[in-house]
CSV table of C-alpha atoms and ligand atoms in Angstrom, one decimal:
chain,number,residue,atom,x,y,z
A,1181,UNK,CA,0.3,4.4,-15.0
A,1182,UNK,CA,-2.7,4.7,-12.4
A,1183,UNK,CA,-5.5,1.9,-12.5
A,1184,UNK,CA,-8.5,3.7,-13.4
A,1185,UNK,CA,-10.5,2.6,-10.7
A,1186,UNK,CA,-8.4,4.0,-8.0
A,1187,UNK,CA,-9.3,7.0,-6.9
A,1188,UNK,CA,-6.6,10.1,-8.1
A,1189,UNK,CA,-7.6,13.4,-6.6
A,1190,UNK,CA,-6.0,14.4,-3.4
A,1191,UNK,CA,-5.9,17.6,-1.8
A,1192,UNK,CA,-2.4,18.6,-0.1
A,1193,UNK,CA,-3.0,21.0,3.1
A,1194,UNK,CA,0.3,22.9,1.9
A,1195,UNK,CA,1.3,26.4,1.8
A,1196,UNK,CA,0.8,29.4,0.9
A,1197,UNK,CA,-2.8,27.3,0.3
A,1198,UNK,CA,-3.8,23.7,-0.3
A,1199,UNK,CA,-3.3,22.3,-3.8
A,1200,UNK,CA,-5.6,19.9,-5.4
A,1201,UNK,CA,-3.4,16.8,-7.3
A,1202,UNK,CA,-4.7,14.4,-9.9
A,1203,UNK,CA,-2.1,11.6,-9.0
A,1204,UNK,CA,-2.3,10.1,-12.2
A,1205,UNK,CA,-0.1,13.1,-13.3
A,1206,UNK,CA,2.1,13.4,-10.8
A,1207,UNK,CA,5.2,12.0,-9.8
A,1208,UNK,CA,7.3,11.8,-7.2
A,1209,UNK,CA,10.9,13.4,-7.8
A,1210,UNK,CA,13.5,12.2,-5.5
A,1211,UNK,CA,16.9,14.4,-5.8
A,1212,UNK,CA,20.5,13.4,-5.0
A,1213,UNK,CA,20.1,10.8,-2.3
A,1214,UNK,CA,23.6,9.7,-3.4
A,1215,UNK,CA,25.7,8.3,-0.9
A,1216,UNK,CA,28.6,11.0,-2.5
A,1217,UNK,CA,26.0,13.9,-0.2
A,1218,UNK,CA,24.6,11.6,2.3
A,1219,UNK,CA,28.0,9.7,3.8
A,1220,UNK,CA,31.2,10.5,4.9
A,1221,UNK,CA,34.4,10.2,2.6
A,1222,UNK,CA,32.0,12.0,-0.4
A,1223,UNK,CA,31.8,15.0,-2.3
A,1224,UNK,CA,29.5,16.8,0.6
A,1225,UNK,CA,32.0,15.8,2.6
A,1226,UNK,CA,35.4,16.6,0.6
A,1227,UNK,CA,33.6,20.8,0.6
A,1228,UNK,CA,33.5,20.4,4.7
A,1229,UNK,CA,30.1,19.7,5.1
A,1230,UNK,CA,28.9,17.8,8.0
A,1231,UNK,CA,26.9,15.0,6.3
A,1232,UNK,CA,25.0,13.8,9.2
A,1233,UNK,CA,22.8,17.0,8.6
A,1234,UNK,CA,21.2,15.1,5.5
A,1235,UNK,CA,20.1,11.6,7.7
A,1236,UNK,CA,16.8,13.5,8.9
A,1237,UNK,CA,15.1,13.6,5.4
A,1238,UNK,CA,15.2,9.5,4.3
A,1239,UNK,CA,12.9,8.1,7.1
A,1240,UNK,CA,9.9,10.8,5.4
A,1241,UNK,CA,11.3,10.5,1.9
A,1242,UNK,CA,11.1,6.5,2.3
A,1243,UNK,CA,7.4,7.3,3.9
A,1244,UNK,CA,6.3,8.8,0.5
A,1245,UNK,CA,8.1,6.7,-1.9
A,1246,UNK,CA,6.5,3.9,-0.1
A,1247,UNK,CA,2.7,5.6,-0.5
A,1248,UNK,CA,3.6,6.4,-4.5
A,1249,UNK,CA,4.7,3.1,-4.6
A,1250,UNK,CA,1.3,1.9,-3.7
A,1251,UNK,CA,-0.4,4.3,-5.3
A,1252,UNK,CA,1.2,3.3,-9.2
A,1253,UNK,CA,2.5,7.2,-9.1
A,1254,UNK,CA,5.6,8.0,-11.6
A,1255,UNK,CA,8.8,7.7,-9.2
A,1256,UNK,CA,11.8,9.9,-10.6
A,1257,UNK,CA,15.4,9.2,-9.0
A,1258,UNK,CA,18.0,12.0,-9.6
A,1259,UNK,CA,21.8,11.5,-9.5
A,1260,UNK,CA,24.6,14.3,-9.6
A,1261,UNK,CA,27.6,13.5,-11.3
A,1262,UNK,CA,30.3,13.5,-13.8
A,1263,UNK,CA,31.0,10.9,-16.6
A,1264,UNK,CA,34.5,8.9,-15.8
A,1265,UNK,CA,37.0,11.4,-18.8
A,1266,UNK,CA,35.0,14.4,-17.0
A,1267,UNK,CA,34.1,15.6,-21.0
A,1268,UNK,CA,30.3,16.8,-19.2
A,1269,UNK,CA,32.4,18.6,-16.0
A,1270,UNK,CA,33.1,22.1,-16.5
A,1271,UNK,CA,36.2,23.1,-15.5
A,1272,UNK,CA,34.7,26.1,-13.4
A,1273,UNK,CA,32.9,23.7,-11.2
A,1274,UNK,CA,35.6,20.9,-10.7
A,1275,UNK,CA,38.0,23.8,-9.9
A,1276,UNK,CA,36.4,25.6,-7.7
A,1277,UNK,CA,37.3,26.3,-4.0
A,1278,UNK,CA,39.7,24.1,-2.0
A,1279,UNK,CA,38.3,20.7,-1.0
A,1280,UNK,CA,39.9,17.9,0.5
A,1281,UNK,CA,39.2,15.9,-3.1
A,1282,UNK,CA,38.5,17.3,-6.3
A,1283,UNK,CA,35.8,15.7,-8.5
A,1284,UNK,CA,37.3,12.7,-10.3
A,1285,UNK,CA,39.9,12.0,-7.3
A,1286,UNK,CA,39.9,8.4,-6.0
A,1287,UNK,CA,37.9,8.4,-2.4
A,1288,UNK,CA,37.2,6.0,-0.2
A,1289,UNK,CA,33.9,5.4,-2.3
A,1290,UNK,CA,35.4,5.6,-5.7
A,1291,UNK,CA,36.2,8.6,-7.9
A,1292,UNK,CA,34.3,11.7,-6.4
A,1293,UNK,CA,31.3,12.1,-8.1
A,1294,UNK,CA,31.7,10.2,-11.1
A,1295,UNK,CA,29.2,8.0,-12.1
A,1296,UNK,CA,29.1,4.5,-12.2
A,1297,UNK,CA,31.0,4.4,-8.5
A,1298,UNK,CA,30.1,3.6,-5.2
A,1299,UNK,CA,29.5,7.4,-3.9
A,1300,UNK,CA,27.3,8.0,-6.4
A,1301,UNK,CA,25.0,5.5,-6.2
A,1302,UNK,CA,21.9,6.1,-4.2
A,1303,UNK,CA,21.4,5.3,-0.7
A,1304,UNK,CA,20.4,1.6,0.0
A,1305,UNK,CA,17.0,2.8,2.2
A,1306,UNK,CA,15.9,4.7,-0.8
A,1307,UNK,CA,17.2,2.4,-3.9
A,1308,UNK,CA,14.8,2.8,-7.0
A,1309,UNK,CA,13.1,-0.3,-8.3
A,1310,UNK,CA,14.2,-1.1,-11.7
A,1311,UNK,CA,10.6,0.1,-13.0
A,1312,UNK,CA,11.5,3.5,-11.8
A,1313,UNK,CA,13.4,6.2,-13.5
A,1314,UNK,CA,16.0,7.6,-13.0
A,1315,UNK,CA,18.0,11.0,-14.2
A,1316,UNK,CA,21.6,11.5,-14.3
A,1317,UNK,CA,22.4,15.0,-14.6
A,1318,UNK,CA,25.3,17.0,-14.7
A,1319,UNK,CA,24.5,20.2,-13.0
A,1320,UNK,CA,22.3,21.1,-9.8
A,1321,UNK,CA,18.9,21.4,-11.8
A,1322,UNK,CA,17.6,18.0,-13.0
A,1323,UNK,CA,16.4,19.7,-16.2
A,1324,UNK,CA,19.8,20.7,-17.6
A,1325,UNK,CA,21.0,18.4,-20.0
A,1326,UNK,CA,19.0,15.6,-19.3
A,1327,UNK,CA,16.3,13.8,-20.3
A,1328,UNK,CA,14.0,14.5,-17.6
A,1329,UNK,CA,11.3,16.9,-19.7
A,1330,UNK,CA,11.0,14.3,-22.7
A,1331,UNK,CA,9.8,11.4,-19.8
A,1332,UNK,CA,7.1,13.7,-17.7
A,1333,UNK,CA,5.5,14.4,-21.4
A,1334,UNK,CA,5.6,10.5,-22.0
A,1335,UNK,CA,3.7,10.1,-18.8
A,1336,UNK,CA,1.7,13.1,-18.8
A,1337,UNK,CA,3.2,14.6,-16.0
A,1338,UNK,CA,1.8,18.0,-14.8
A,1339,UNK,CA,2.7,18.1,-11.4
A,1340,UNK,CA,5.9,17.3,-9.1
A,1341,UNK,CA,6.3,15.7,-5.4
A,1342,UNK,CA,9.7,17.3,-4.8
A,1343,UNK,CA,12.0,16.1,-2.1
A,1344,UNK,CA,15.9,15.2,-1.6
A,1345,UNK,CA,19.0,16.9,-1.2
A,1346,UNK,CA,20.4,20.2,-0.8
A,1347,UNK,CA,17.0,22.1,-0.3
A,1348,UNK,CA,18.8,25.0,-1.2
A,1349,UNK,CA,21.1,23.8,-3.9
A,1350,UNK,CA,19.8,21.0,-6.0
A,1351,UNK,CA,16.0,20.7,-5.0
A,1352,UNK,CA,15.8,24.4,-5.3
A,1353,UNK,CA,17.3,24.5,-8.5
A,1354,UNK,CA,15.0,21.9,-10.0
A,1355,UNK,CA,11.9,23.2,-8.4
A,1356,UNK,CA,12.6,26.5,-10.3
A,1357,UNK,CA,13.6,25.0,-13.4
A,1358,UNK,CA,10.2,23.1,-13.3
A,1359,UNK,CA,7.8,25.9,-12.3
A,1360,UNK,CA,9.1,27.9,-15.1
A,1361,UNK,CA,8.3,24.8,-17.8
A,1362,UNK,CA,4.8,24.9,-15.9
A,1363,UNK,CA,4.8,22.0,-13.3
A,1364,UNK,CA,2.9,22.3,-10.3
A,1365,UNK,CA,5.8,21.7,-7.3
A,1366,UNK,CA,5.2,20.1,-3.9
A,1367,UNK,CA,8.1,20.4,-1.9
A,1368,UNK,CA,8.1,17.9,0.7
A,1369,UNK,CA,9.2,19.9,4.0
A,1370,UNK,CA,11.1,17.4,6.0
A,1371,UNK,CA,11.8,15.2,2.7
A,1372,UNK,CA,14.4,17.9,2.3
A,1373,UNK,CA,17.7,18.9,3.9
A,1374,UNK,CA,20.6,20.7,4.2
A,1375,UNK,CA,24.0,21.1,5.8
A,1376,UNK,CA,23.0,24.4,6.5
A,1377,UNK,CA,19.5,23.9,9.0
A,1378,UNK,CA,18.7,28.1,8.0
A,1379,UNK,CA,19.5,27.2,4.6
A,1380,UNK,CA,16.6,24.7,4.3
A,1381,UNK,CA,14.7,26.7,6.1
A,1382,UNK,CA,15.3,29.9,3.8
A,1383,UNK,CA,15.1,27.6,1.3
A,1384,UNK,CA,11.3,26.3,1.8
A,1385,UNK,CA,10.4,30.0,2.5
A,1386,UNK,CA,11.6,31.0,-0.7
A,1387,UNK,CA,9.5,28.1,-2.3
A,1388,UNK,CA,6.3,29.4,-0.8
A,1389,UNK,CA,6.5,33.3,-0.7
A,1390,UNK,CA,4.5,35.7,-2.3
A,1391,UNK,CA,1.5,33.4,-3.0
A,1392,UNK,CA,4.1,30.5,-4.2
A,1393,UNK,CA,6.4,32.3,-6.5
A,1394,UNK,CA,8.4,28.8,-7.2
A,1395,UNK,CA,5.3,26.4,-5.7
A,1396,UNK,CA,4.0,24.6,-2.7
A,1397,UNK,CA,5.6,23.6,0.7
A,1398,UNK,CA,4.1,20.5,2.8
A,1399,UNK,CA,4.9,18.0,5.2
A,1400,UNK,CA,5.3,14.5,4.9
A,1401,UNK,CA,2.5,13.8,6.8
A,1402,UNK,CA,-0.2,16.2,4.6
A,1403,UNK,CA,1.4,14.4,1.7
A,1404,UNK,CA,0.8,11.0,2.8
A,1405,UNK,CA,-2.8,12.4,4.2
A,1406,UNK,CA,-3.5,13.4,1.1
A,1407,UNK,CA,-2.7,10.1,-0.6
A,1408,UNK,CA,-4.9,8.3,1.9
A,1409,UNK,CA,-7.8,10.5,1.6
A,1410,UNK,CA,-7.9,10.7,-2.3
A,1411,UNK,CA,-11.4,10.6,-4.0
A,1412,UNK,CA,-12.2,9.6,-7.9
A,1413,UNK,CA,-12.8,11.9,-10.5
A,1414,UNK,CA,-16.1,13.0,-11.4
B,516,C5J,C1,25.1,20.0,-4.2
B,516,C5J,C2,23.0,18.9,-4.4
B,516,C5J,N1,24.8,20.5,-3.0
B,516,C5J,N2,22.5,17.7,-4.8
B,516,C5J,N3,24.3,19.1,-4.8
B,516,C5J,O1,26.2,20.2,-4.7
B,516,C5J,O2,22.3,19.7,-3.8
């Protein structure tokens, strides 16, 4: 995807250490900025969830897409959700707990959760550009039943910008999924949130313990840094 004269090596001051990125195999993997989690009237919402928890992450997440924009890098969209006869739902997740809307019920953005309706579409600040991919996927993890691992080996992808919504459920989920197939994940810090602030935070620390068990943890800001300060090969 990269232009080979652009320089692709950055180095990420992350934690537990820096990482050294070639970004012509990386991309950037944006998770669940859907208004159905981000707005009121959607399925964060219908659990009891106080969505304005979630606002924080888009002004850094729209920093870095912005930056991998620029840079050519591989941008990867996620969406949660449900197709409209529910036939990819199981029925232990759609009847779990007591919300004030099940998945499938008509809301004030359409059906909860179901694709091809308003709630699940992704937040206008963030929208992808129809050159961009993106993943619908049935579960938290955005390796489950998807396509996702047969397009990072089409692009050579080795390593993943990781940022979006929940840290702890559906980022966390993919990070682990993906460190297991052998990606290299950057979790952006404040690219990621929560309706639970100790959560996310939990969630990060879990990312970056014991030498990185799951991967790397770094801010917005070292990310971009990174990006700006990247040297050619060789
Ligand atoms: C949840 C997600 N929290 N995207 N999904 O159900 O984290």
């Amino acid at each position: 995807m990269l232009s080979s004269t652009k320089p692709t090596l950055g180095v990420i001051s992350a934690e537990p250490e820096p990482i050294q990125l070639d970004w012509a195999s990386t991309a950037l993997v944006i998770i669940d900025m859907q208004r159905d989690f981000m707005e009121p009237g959607g399925f964060g919402e219908t659990l009891g969830n106080d969505v304005s928890q979630l606002a924080r992450a888009v002004k850094p997440i729209g920093a870095v897409l912005k930056a991998a924009r620029d840079t050519g890098m591989l941008v990867v969209h996620t969406r949660e959700g449900h197709l409209p006869d529910l036939s990819d739902a199981p029925p232990a997740k759609v009847e779990r707990g007591a919300p004030s809307l099940r998945i499938g019920d008509p809301g004030p953005m359409g059906r909860i959760l179901i694709r091809g309706e308003a709630g699940h579409d992704i937040i206008p600040e963030l929208y992808p550009l129809d050159s961009e991919v993106i993943i619908d996927k049935p579960g938290k993890g955005a390796f489950y039943a998807t396509e996702l691992t047969d397009v990072l080996e089409q692009y050579g992808i080795e390593n993943l910008l990781v940022c979006g919504v929940t840290t702890e459920v559906c980022v966390n989920t993919t990070v682990r999924e993906a460190n297991d197939r052998g990606y290299r994940c950057v979790v952006i810090s404040d690219g990621c949130a929560s309706y639970f602030p100790e959560f996310h935070e939990m969630g990060l620390k879990m990312i970056k313990a014991q030498g990185g068990i799951f991967g790397w943890v770094a801010d917005s800001a070292a990310v971009l840094e990174a990006m700006k300060t990247s040297t050619t090969q060789g």
